[in-house]
Coordinates of C-alpha atoms and ligand atoms in Angstrom, one line a residue:
M1 CA 175.7 90.2 114.7
S2 CA 172.5 88.1 115.5
F3 CA 171.1 87.3 118.5
T4 CA 169.3 84.0 118.1
D5 CA 170.2 81.2 114.6
L6 CA 168.4 83.6 111.7
D7 CA 168.1 80.3 109.7
Y8 CA 166.3 78.8 112.0
L9 CA 163.8 81.7 112.3
E10 CA 163.6 81.3 108.4
Q11 CA 163.0 77.7 108.7
E12 CA 160.2 77.9 111.3
F13 CA 158.7 81.3 109.6
I14 CA 158.5 79.6 106.5
H15 CA 157.5 76.6 107.9
F16 CA 154.3 78.3 109.5
A17 CA 153.4 81.1 106.8
K18 CA 152.4 78.0 104.6
E19 CA 149.6 76.6 107.1
N20 CA 146.7 78.4 106.5
T21 CA 145.8 79.9 109.4
R22 CA 142.7 82.2 108.3
S23 CA 140.0 82.7 111.4
D24 CA 136.5 82.7 110.6
A25 CA 134.0 85.0 112.1
N26 CA 131.0 83.2 111.1
Q27 CA 132.5 79.9 112.6
A28 CA 132.5 81.3 116.1
E29 CA 130.6 78.4 117.7
Q30 CA 133.4 76.6 117.0
V31 CA 136.8 76.5 119.1
P32 CA 139.0 77.8 117.5
T33 CA 136.7 78.7 114.6
T34 CA 139.1 77.0 112.0
P35 CA 140.9 73.7 111.7
G36 CA 143.8 75.0 110.6
Q37 CA 144.8 77.4 113.6
K38 CA 144.5 73.7 115.5
K39 CA 146.8 72.2 113.9
M40 CA 149.3 74.5 114.0
A41 CA 148.7 75.0 117.7
L42 CA 149.2 71.0 118.4
E43 CA 152.6 71.7 116.0
L44 CA 153.2 73.9 118.8
V45 CA 153.0 71.9 121.8
D46 CA 154.8 68.9 119.8
L47 CA 158.0 72.1 119.0
L48 CA 157.8 73.3 122.8
K49 CA 158.0 69.5 124.1
S50 CA 161.6 69.1 121.5
Y51 CA 162.9 72.0 123.6
G52 CA 162.6 70.2 126.6
L53 CA 159.2 72.5 127.7
R54 CA 156.2 71.5 128.9
A55 CA 153.3 72.4 126.7
H56 CA 149.1 71.4 126.2
Y57 CA 146.8 72.3 124.1
N58 CA 143.6 73.6 125.6
P59 CA 140.5 72.3 124.0
A60 CA 138.3 75.1 125.8
S61 CA 140.4 78.4 124.4
G62 CA 142.2 76.9 121.6
F63 CA 145.4 77.6 123.1
C64 CA 148.6 76.5 123.3
I65 CA 150.1 77.0 126.9
S66 CA 153.9 76.1 127.8
K67 CA 155.8 77.5 130.6
V68 CA 159.9 78.8 130.6
P69 CA 160.8 77.7 134.3
G70 CA 162.6 80.3 136.2
N71 CA 166.2 79.6 137.0
V72 CA 166.4 81.9 140.0
D73 CA 165.7 81.4 143.3
N74 CA 163.9 84.5 144.6
P75 CA 160.2 85.0 144.9
K76 CA 160.3 88.6 144.5
V77 CA 161.0 87.5 140.7
T78 CA 156.8 87.1 139.8
P79 CA 155.9 85.1 136.6
F80 CA 154.3 86.7 134.0
G81 CA 153.5 85.8 130.3
I82 CA 153.7 86.2 126.4
V83 CA 151.3 86.0 124.3
A84 CA 151.2 85.7 120.1
H85 CA 148.2 84.6 117.8
V86 CA 148.1 81.8 115.4
D87 CA 145.4 82.9 113.2
T88 CA 146.0 85.5 110.3
A89 CA 143.8 88.3 108.9
D90 CA 140.8 88.3 106.6
F91 CA 142.2 87.9 103.3
S92 CA 142.8 85.3 101.0
A93 CA 145.9 82.4 102.9
V94 CA 145.1 79.4 100.7
N95 CA 148.6 78.1 99.3
I96 CA 150.5 80.8 100.6
Q97 CA 154.4 80.9 98.7
P98 CA 157.1 82.9 101.0
Q99 CA 159.2 84.7 98.6
V100 CA 162.6 84.6 100.3
H101 CA 165.2 88.2 98.9
R102 CA 168.5 87.7 100.7
N103 CA 170.1 90.6 100.8
Y104 CA 167.6 93.0 100.3
D105 CA 169.4 95.7 97.5
G106 CA 165.9 98.0 98.4
Q107 CA 164.3 98.0 95.3
K108 CA 161.0 97.2 94.2
I109 CA 159.6 93.6 93.6
V110 CA 157.5 92.3 91.7
L111 CA 155.7 89.9 93.4
N112 CA 153.4 89.0 90.9
E113 CA 154.5 89.2 87.3
Q114 CA 150.7 88.1 85.8
E115 CA 148.8 90.3 88.1
Q116 CA 151.4 93.4 88.1
I117 CA 151.6 93.2 91.7
V118 CA 155.1 95.1 93.0
L119 CA 155.9 95.8 96.3
D120 CA 157.6 99.2 96.1
P121 CA 159.6 101.1 98.1
A122 CA 158.3 104.3 96.8
E123 CA 154.5 103.1 98.1
F124 CA 156.1 101.7 101.2
P125 CA 159.1 104.1 102.5
A126 CA 159.5 101.4 105.5
L127 CA 161.1 98.9 103.5
K128 CA 164.3 101.1 102.6
Q129 CA 165.5 100.8 106.3
L130 CA 165.6 97.0 105.5
Q131 CA 168.1 96.9 103.2
G132 CA 170.9 94.4 103.4
Q133 CA 168.3 92.2 105.4
T134 CA 167.0 89.0 104.7
L135 CA 163.0 90.2 103.4
I136 CA 160.0 87.5 103.1
T137 CA 157.5 88.5 101.1
G138 CA 154.2 86.3 99.7
S139 CA 153.7 85.8 96.1
G140 CA 150.9 88.8 95.7
T141 CA 147.7 86.3 95.8
T142 CA 147.5 85.8 99.4
L143 CA 149.0 87.4 102.8
L144 CA 152.1 86.1 103.9
G145 CA 150.6 86.0 107.9
V146 CA 153.3 88.2 108.9
D147 CA 150.4 89.2 111.8
D148 CA 151.0 87.1 113.9
K149 CA 153.3 84.6 112.7
A150 CA 156.0 87.1 112.7
G151 CA 154.8 87.5 116.5
V152 CA 155.4 83.4 116.7
V153 CA 158.7 83.1 115.0
G154 CA 160.6 85.9 117.3
L155 CA 159.0 84.3 120.3
L156 CA 159.9 81.0 119.4
G157 CA 163.4 82.2 119.1
A158 CA 163.7 83.7 122.5
I159 CA 162.0 80.5 124.0
K160 CA 164.5 78.2 122.5
Y161 CA 167.4 80.6 123.3
L162 CA 166.3 80.7 126.9
V163 CA 166.7 77.2 126.9
E164 CA 170.0 76.7 125.7
H165 CA 171.2 79.8 127.6
P166 CA 171.0 78.9 131.7
E167 CA 173.3 81.4 132.2
V168 CA 170.3 84.7 131.5
K169 CA 168.6 84.6 134.5
H170 CA 164.6 84.7 134.3
G171 CA 161.8 83.4 136.2
D172 CA 159.0 81.8 135.4
I173 CA 157.3 82.9 132.1
Y174 CA 154.1 81.4 130.3
I175 CA 153.5 81.5 127.2
G176 CA 150.4 81.6 125.3
F177 CA 150.0 80.6 121.4
G178 CA 146.1 81.7 121.0
P179 CA 144.1 81.5 117.9
D180 CA 141.1 83.8 116.5
E181 CA 142.6 87.0 117.3
E182 CA 141.7 89.0 114.7
I183 CA 138.1 88.3 115.4
G184 CA 138.0 89.2 118.7
L185 CA 137.3 85.6 120.2
G186 CA 140.8 84.7 121.6
G187 CA 141.1 86.6 124.2
T188 CA 138.0 86.4 125.6
R189 CA 138.2 82.6 125.4
F190 CA 142.1 82.6 126.7
D191 CA 141.8 81.0 130.4
P192 CA 143.7 83.2 133.2
N193 CA 144.2 79.8 134.8
D194 CA 146.9 78.9 132.7
F195 CA 149.0 81.7 134.0
P196 CA 148.9 80.9 137.1
D197 CA 150.0 83.8 139.0
A198 CA 151.4 85.3 136.2
E199 CA 151.6 89.8 137.5
F200 CA 151.8 91.0 134.0
A201 CA 152.0 89.8 130.3
Y202 CA 152.2 91.1 126.7
T203 CA 151.6 90.4 123.4
L204 CA 153.1 90.9 119.9
D205 CA 150.8 91.7 117.9
N206 CA 152.0 94.2 115.0
G207 CA 154.2 97.6 115.3
Q208 CA 158.1 98.2 114.7
P209 CA 160.8 97.4 116.9
G210 CA 160.6 100.2 119.9
E211 CA 156.8 100.4 120.2
L212 CA 154.6 99.8 122.4
Q213 CA 151.3 100.1 123.5
Y214 CA 149.2 100.2 126.4
E215 CA 146.3 102.5 125.8
T216 CA 143.4 101.5 123.4
F217 CA 140.0 102.1 122.9
N218 CA 136.8 101.9 125.3
A219 CA 135.2 99.9 123.1
S220 CA 131.2 98.9 123.0
E221 CA 128.1 98.2 120.6
A222 CA 124.7 99.5 120.3
K223 CA 122.0 97.3 118.7
I224 CA 119.0 99.6 117.9
H225 CA 115.7 97.8 117.0
I226 CA 113.1 100.1 115.5
R227 CA 109.2 98.9 115.5
G228 CA 107.2 100.4 113.4
T229 CA 103.4 99.7 112.5
L230 CA 102.7 98.3 109.0
V231 CA 98.9 98.8 107.8
H232 CA 97.9 98.9 103.6
P233 CA 98.7 102.5 102.5
G234 CA 95.4 102.6 101.1
N235 CA 93.8 102.9 105.0
A236 CA 97.4 103.7 106.4
Y237 CA 96.0 107.7 107.2
G238 CA 96.7 108.2 110.7
L239 CA 97.9 104.1 111.4
M240 CA 100.8 103.5 109.7
V241 CA 104.3 104.1 111.6
D242 CA 107.3 104.4 109.2
A243 CA 110.0 102.3 110.5
T244 CA 112.4 103.8 108.6
K245 CA 111.4 107.5 109.5
L246 CA 111.6 106.7 112.5
M247 CA 115.5 105.5 111.9
T248 CA 116.5 108.0 109.7
D249 CA 115.5 110.8 112.4
F250 CA 117.9 108.4 115.1
L251 CA 120.7 108.6 112.3
S252 CA 120.4 112.6 111.9
Q253 CA 121.1 113.2 115.6
L254 CA 124.3 110.8 115.9
P255 CA 126.9 113.9 115.9
A256 CA 128.1 114.2 112.1
D257 CA 131.4 115.1 112.7
Q258 CA 132.5 112.4 115.2
S259 CA 133.1 109.6 113.1
P260 CA 135.9 107.4 111.7
E261 CA 137.1 109.4 109.0
Q262 CA 136.8 112.5 110.8
T263 CA 138.9 111.8 113.9
K264 CA 142.3 110.5 115.2
D265 CA 145.1 110.3 117.8
K266 CA 143.1 110.1 121.0
E267 CA 139.8 111.0 119.8
G268 CA 136.9 109.2 119.6
F269 CA 134.0 108.0 117.6
Y270 CA 130.3 106.7 117.0
M271 CA 130.5 104.3 114.3
V272 CA 126.8 103.2 112.0
V273 CA 128.1 99.7 111.1
S274 CA 125.2 99.0 109.5
A275 CA 121.6 100.1 109.1
S276 CA 118.6 98.7 107.7
S277 CA 114.7 98.9 107.6
N278 CA 111.4 98.5 105.8
V279 CA 107.9 99.9 106.9
D280 CA 107.6 97.5 109.6
H281 CA 110.9 97.2 111.5
A282 CA 114.5 98.9 111.1
D283 CA 118.0 98.0 112.7
V284 CA 121.3 99.7 113.3
D285 CA 124.2 98.8 115.0
L286 CA 126.8 101.3 115.8
I287 CA 130.1 100.4 117.5
I288 CA 131.2 103.6 120.2
R289 CA 135.1 104.0 120.8
D290 CA 136.9 106.2 123.0
F291 CA 140.3 106.1 124.9
D292 CA 139.2 108.3 127.7
W293 CA 137.1 106.5 130.3
D294 CA 134.5 109.3 130.9
K295 CA 134.2 110.6 127.4
F296 CA 133.3 106.7 126.6
T297 CA 130.9 106.2 129.6
A298 CA 129.3 109.7 127.9
R299 CA 129.1 108.2 124.3
E300 CA 127.5 105.0 125.9
Q301 CA 125.2 107.7 127.8
F302 CA 124.3 109.9 124.6
I303 CA 123.2 107.0 122.6
K304 CA 121.0 105.7 125.7
D305 CA 119.4 109.2 126.5
L306 CA 119.2 109.7 122.5
V307 CA 116.7 106.5 122.5
A308 CA 115.1 107.2 125.7
K309 CA 113.7 111.2 124.2
L310 CA 113.2 109.1 120.7
N311 CA 110.6 106.7 122.2
Q312 CA 109.1 109.9 124.1
K313 CA 108.4 111.8 120.7
Y314 CA 107.1 108.2 119.4
G315 CA 105.7 106.4 122.4
E316 CA 104.9 102.9 122.8
D317 CA 108.6 102.3 123.3
R318 CA 108.9 102.4 119.6
F319 CA 112.8 101.8 120.0
S320 CA 114.5 99.6 122.0
L321 CA 118.6 99.6 122.2
Q322 CA 121.0 96.5 123.4
L323 CA 124.5 98.0 124.7
D324 CA 126.9 95.8 125.4
R325 CA 130.8 96.4 126.0
T326 CA 133.4 94.8 123.6
Y327 CA 136.4 95.3 125.6
L328 CA 137.8 98.0 127.8
N329 CA 141.4 100.2 127.5
I330 CA 144.4 98.6 128.5
A331 CA 145.7 101.7 130.4
N332 CA 142.4 101.2 133.0
F333 CA 144.7 98.7 134.4
V334 CA 148.2 98.6 133.2
R335 CA 148.0 102.6 134.8
K336 CA 147.6 100.2 138.6
L337 CA 150.8 98.7 137.4
P338 CA 152.9 101.1 135.3
Y339 CA 156.2 98.6 136.0
V340 CA 154.8 96.5 132.8
V341 CA 155.6 99.2 130.4
N342 CA 158.4 100.5 132.2
L343 CA 160.3 97.3 132.3
A344 CA 159.7 96.7 128.4
M345 CA 160.6 100.1 127.7
D346 CA 163.9 99.6 129.9
A347 CA 164.8 96.6 128.3
Y348 CA 164.5 98.3 124.8
K349 CA 166.9 100.7 125.3
K350 CA 169.0 97.7 126.4
V351 CA 168.7 96.1 123.2
G352 CA 169.3 99.9 121.6
L353 CA 165.4 100.4 120.6
T354 CA 164.2 103.7 121.0
P355 CA 160.7 103.4 123.3
Q356 CA 157.8 104.8 121.3
P357 CA 154.7 104.1 123.1
K358 CA 151.6 104.5 121.1
P359 CA 147.9 104.6 121.7
F360 CA 146.6 102.3 119.3
R361 CA 143.0 103.1 117.6
G362 CA 141.6 99.4 118.0
G363 CA 142.0 96.3 120.5
T364 CA 144.1 93.5 121.2
D365 CA 144.1 90.4 123.0
G366 CA 145.6 92.3 125.3
N367 CA 142.5 94.0 126.2
F368 CA 140.8 90.7 127.2
I369 CA 143.6 89.5 129.1
S370 CA 144.0 92.4 131.2
E371 CA 140.4 92.4 131.8
K372 CA 141.2 88.9 133.4
G373 CA 143.2 90.4 136.2
I374 CA 146.9 90.1 134.1
P375 CA 147.6 93.8 132.5
T376 CA 148.8 92.7 129.0
P377 CA 150.3 95.8 127.1
N378 CA 151.4 94.8 123.2
L379 CA 155.1 95.3 122.3
F380 CA 155.9 94.6 118.7
N381 CA 156.1 91.8 115.6
G382 CA 158.4 94.0 113.4
G383 CA 156.2 93.3 110.2
G384 CA 154.7 95.3 107.6
N385 CA 151.8 96.1 105.9
Y386 CA 149.3 93.7 107.8
H387 CA 146.4 92.3 106.6
G388 CA 146.7 91.8 102.7
R389 CA 148.8 90.8 99.8
Y390 CA 152.2 93.4 100.7
E391 CA 152.9 91.8 104.2
Y392 CA 156.3 91.5 104.6
I393 CA 158.9 90.8 107.6
T394 CA 162.7 90.4 108.0
V395 CA 164.5 87.4 109.7
E396 CA 166.1 90.4 111.3
Q397 CA 163.2 91.9 112.6
M398 CA 162.5 88.5 114.2
D399 CA 165.6 88.2 116.0
K400 CA 165.4 91.4 117.5
L401 CA 162.3 90.4 119.1
A402 CA 163.9 87.3 120.2
E403 CA 166.6 89.5 121.7
T404 CA 163.8 91.8 123.0
L405 CA 161.8 89.1 124.9
V406 CA 165.1 87.9 127.0
R407 CA 166.2 91.0 127.7
I408 CA 162.8 91.8 129.3
A409 CA 162.9 88.5 130.9
H410 CA 166.2 89.3 132.6
E411 CA 165.6 93.0 133.7
H412 CA 163.2 91.7 135.5
V413 CA 165.5 89.5 137.4
L414 CA 167.7 92.6 138.0
Q415 CA 164.8 94.7 138.3
S416 CA 162.9 93.1 141.3
E417 CA 166.6 92.5 142.7
N418 CA 167.3 95.9 142.7
G419 CA 164.2 98.1 143.1
R420 CA 161.8 97.7 140.2
N421 CA 160.9 101.2 137.8
E422 CA 156.9 102.2 139.2
T423 CA 157.7 105.5 137.6
P424 CA 154.1 106.5 137.0
L425 CA 152.7 106.5 133.3
P426 CA 152.3 110.1 131.9
A427 CA 148.6 111.3 132.2
D428 CA 146.4 112.0 129.3
Ligands
ZN501 ZN1 147.1 90.5 114.7

């Protein structure tokens, strides 16, 4: 028993999966960074128009924007938004050939005979639960683009369903299909005026049905420049200041046990992304991550203090620091509107999913959209093995996403009429 038309979801997924929409951080000055993403956004505009909706492309943000107009006359039913991203991760996306495995038997699949690339449930046990479903994989040499085309197509399924079923009551729903999420630019360029008066929104990025993410890292980036003094080594006595030695001193004072490979769950870290030096100068690029706001700002302060201390030690302001916030924990914003999380979890239960809120050790478009005034937790798209040659999705999982979104829209009407679930989110 499917909720929407499975053949339609399959056909749309295969169509969009074949398009090369890989984003490119080296072309950050362009919107979107690659032409394939714009092509897909424009196609989505046309597709939504074919559903009978108004839709447009925003050239400043690269988003395809649309709205499913509400069919209830109750101002308490506030508008909300749903966002999926069209770009794919940093992995080959040239000549993607989706493979459809109908009535998947739960056994291993040879994706590429020549290179012996095998998708094996022994290695990826989550596959076993998909037995009997219509599984779609790549052909082993590229990614499939499940992240986030599964989200795009699940959302399309929900939109089409709502348009075709006017008896399902819902308020205004804004739709955004955005570019460049994988390189952290999509959400930063999102224009909140495209979702006017939206009280909240959801992203559909990765995760299994039932998962929900409203806690993410707070993130900042520290660039440390170190100035040495280069003189001829033969005349260097008492004059040369070796920037490499100063850099080594700095690096040795970072907490050795607070790095990504030694932390988990809600623990924060420092990570040296790059360090390069010669006698004349040195540069360290460092990222700072923490879920907890106080611990996060304490980490930032630690770096500031360390730079100040080393300047005292070596004099002449040898160290300079540029510290920039990259994104902030979605929970900072969502805690003021717990309804946005409760609504989704109540809808999950009604479609038979077990709500599984999970902290996410990263960031999403929702971090940036939340910061722009629209609290935006992340739901799921239902795929697996994101960002590589082993990506997969089933048509049934996209159907479940469509059903869940329709249920959220309707549940929002019911709770607006009968009282919202305002239960506070659990404390840290
Ligand atoms: Zn994604």
